Amino acid sequence: MENKVLATVDGREIKQSDIYSLIQSLGERGALFNNPQGQKQLLDEIIAQELLYSEAIEKDFESEESFITVLNEMKKSLLIQYAAKKLMASVSVTDEEVEEFFNDNISMFSQAKTVSASHILVDSEEEANKILEEINNSLDFAQAAHKYSSCPSKEKGGALGEFSQGQMVPEFDEAVFSMQPGEISKPVKTQFGYHIIKVDQVNEAKIPSFEEVKDEAKNQCLMYKQQQVYLKKQEELKEKYPVTINN
């Protein structure tokens, strides 16, 4: 694609590639500007910035003490970030190290028991019992949820999706994690009202094999090793450069 010159400000060219670079730098927000109107807005903004730059050069702002102070602060910050990035980039892990890390920290990769469930929420126990009776007399649970539940999940037949222990209020949590797949509870009272709960699926806790979580284990191992390298570097630098902490 031709890198077209879109505008010239004080002899400096603004090219199509400058627009694309700015869109990329905006991350997810960049998609909002990836159209003719959005690119025109970005071009106008780049032109405005270039005009300010020209005036700053003309007025010799870069010689002002306050600018030099800000520039030095930015330089220091960038140098620190650059040094840290170089240090982290020097760290790598072997397959053997990753597997050893997995075995030493296996609980980190264990998958907790989860449940997929649906519910019907109503205001009174009496109402809940009437609905439960209809369900026991062959009314489909999802249809009952859509018809009677006051929870927004009614639009999905009462489905709450998959969740682990501790994510729901205690009374609901205790009931649902003691149930079996396909089981429908008696009314359960919580601060929100009365729930009829149906367990759709139970996924028991498991410890995955190394191969199942190898990529995750590698990332965790690398981060751990980088942290150790960073801490070691700190101690080395404390020996090299004087540090005084005033109490």
Coordinates of C-alpha atoms in Angstrom, one line a residue, residues 55-220:
E55 CA 5.8 27.2 17.9
A56 CA 7.7 25.5 20.7
I57 CA 10.8 25.4 18.5
E58 CA 10.4 29.0 17.4
K59 CA 10.1 30.2 21.0
D60 CA 13.0 28.0 22.1
F61 CA 11.0 26.3 24.9
E62 CA 13.5 23.5 24.9
S63 CA 16.1 25.9 26.5
E64 CA 13.8 26.8 29.4
E65 CA 14.8 25.3 32.8
S66 CA 11.4 23.9 33.6
F67 CA 11.4 22.0 30.2
I68 CA 14.9 20.6 30.9
T69 CA 13.7 19.5 34.4
V70 CA 10.7 17.6 32.9
L71 CA 12.9 16.2 30.1
N72 CA 15.4 14.8 32.6
E73 CA 12.6 13.3 34.7
M74 CA 11.2 11.6 31.6
K75 CA 14.7 10.4 30.6
K76 CA 15.3 8.9 34.0
S77 CA 11.9 7.1 33.9
L78 CA 12.6 5.7 30.4
L79 CA 16.1 4.6 31.4
I80 CA 14.7 2.7 34.4
Q81 CA 12.0 1.0 32.2
Y82 CA 14.6 0.2 29.6
A83 CA 17.0 -1.3 32.1
A84 CA 14.3 -3.4 33.6
K85 CA 13.1 -4.6 30.2
K86 CA 16.7 -5.6 29.2
L87 CA 17.1 -7.5 32.5
M88 CA 13.8 -9.4 32.1
A89 CA 14.6 -10.2 28.5
S90 CA 17.8 -11.9 29.6
V91 CA 15.8 -14.5 31.6
S92 CA 14.7 -17.7 30.0
V93 CA 13.5 -21.1 31.3
T94 CA 14.2 -24.7 30.1
D95 CA 11.6 -27.4 29.8
E96 CA 13.2 -29.1 32.8
E97 CA 12.8 -26.0 34.9
V98 CA 9.2 -25.6 33.9
E99 CA 8.3 -29.2 34.7
E100 CA 10.1 -28.9 38.1
F101 CA 8.2 -25.7 38.8
F102 CA 4.9 -27.5 38.0
N103 CA 5.7 -30.4 40.3
D104 CA 6.7 -28.0 43.1
N105 CA 3.7 -25.8 42.8
I106 CA 1.0 -28.3 41.6
S107 CA -1.7 -26.7 43.8
M108 CA -1.3 -23.5 41.7
F109 CA -2.6 -25.4 38.7
S110 CA -5.4 -27.4 40.3
Q111 CA -8.8 -26.8 39.1
A112 CA -11.5 -26.3 41.7
K113 CA -14.9 -28.0 41.7
T114 CA -17.4 -26.0 39.6
V115 CA -21.1 -26.2 39.1
S116 CA -23.3 -25.2 36.2
A117 CA -26.8 -24.4 37.5
S118 CA -30.1 -22.7 36.8
H119 CA -32.5 -21.1 39.3
I120 CA -35.9 -19.6 39.7
L121 CA -36.1 -16.6 42.1
V122 CA -39.4 -15.5 43.8
D123 CA -40.4 -13.5 46.8
S124 CA -42.1 -16.1 49.0
E125 CA -41.7 -19.7 50.0
E126 CA -45.3 -20.3 49.3
E127 CA -44.9 -19.2 45.7
A128 CA -41.7 -21.2 45.3
N129 CA -43.5 -24.4 46.5
K130 CA -46.3 -23.9 44.0
I131 CA -43.8 -23.5 41.2
L132 CA -41.9 -26.6 42.4
E133 CA -45.1 -28.6 42.4
E134 CA -45.7 -27.5 38.7
I135 CA -42.2 -28.6 37.8
N136 CA -42.7 -32.0 39.6
N137 CA -45.9 -32.3 37.5
S138 CA -43.8 -32.0 34.3
L139 CA -43.5 -28.3 33.7
D140 CA -40.1 -27.7 32.1
F141 CA -37.6 -25.9 34.5
A142 CA -36.5 -23.4 31.9
Q143 CA -40.1 -22.6 31.0
A144 CA -40.9 -22.2 34.6
A145 CA -37.9 -19.8 35.1
H146 CA -39.0 -17.7 32.1
K147 CA -42.6 -17.6 33.4
Y148 CA -42.1 -17.0 37.1
S149 CA -38.5 -15.9 38.0
S150 CA -37.7 -12.3 39.0
C151 CA -34.0 -12.7 38.2
P152 CA -32.8 -11.4 34.8
S153 CA -31.5 -14.9 34.2
K154 CA -35.1 -15.9 33.4
E155 CA -34.3 -14.8 29.8
K156 CA -31.9 -17.7 29.6
G157 CA -34.2 -20.2 31.3
G158 CA -32.7 -19.3 34.7
A159 CA -29.2 -20.4 33.6
L160 CA -26.4 -18.9 35.8
G161 CA -23.5 -20.5 33.9
E162 CA -20.5 -22.1 35.6
F163 CA -19.2 -21.0 38.9
S164 CA -16.9 -22.2 41.7
Q165 CA -17.5 -22.4 45.4
G166 CA -17.7 -19.0 47.2
Q167 CA -19.0 -17.0 44.3
M168 CA -22.6 -17.2 45.4
V169 CA -24.2 -16.1 48.6
P170 CA -23.6 -18.6 51.4
E171 CA -27.1 -20.2 51.6
F172 CA -27.2 -20.7 47.8
D173 CA -23.6 -21.9 47.7
E174 CA -24.1 -24.5 50.4
A175 CA -27.2 -25.9 48.7
V176 CA -25.9 -26.0 45.1
F177 CA -22.6 -27.6 46.0
S178 CA -24.3 -30.4 47.9
M179 CA -26.5 -31.4 44.9
Q180 CA -26.1 -33.9 42.0
P181 CA -26.5 -33.2 38.3
G182 CA -30.2 -33.0 37.3
E183 CA -31.3 -32.5 41.0
I184 CA -33.8 -29.8 41.8
S185 CA -33.7 -28.3 45.3
K186 CA -36.5 -27.4 47.7
P187 CA -36.9 -23.6 48.2
V188 CA -33.6 -22.0 49.4
K189 CA -33.9 -18.7 51.3
T190 CA -31.3 -16.0 50.7
Q191 CA -31.2 -12.2 51.1
F192 CA -32.7 -12.0 47.6
G193 CA -35.7 -14.2 48.1
Y194 CA -36.5 -17.9 47.6
H195 CA -34.6 -19.9 45.0
I196 CA -35.5 -23.2 43.3
I197 CA -32.1 -24.5 42.1
K198 CA -31.4 -27.0 39.4
V199 CA -27.9 -28.4 38.9
D200 CA -27.1 -28.8 35.3
Q201 CA -23.5 -30.1 35.5
V202 CA -20.9 -30.8 38.2
N203 CA -17.2 -30.6 37.3
E204 CA -15.2 -32.2 40.1
A205 CA -11.9 -30.7 41.3
K206 CA -9.0 -32.1 39.4
I207 CA -5.2 -31.7 39.1
P208 CA -4.3 -31.4 35.4
S209 CA -1.4 -33.2 33.8
F210 CA 1.8 -31.2 33.0
E211 CA 1.0 -31.4 29.3
E212 CA -2.4 -29.8 29.8
V213 CA -1.0 -26.7 31.5
K214 CA 2.5 -26.6 30.0
D215 CA 2.1 -23.1 28.5
E216 CA 0.6 -21.7 31.7
A217 CA 3.3 -23.4 33.8
K218 CA 6.0 -21.9 31.5
N219 CA 4.6 -18.4 31.9
Q220 CA 4.4 -18.8 35.7

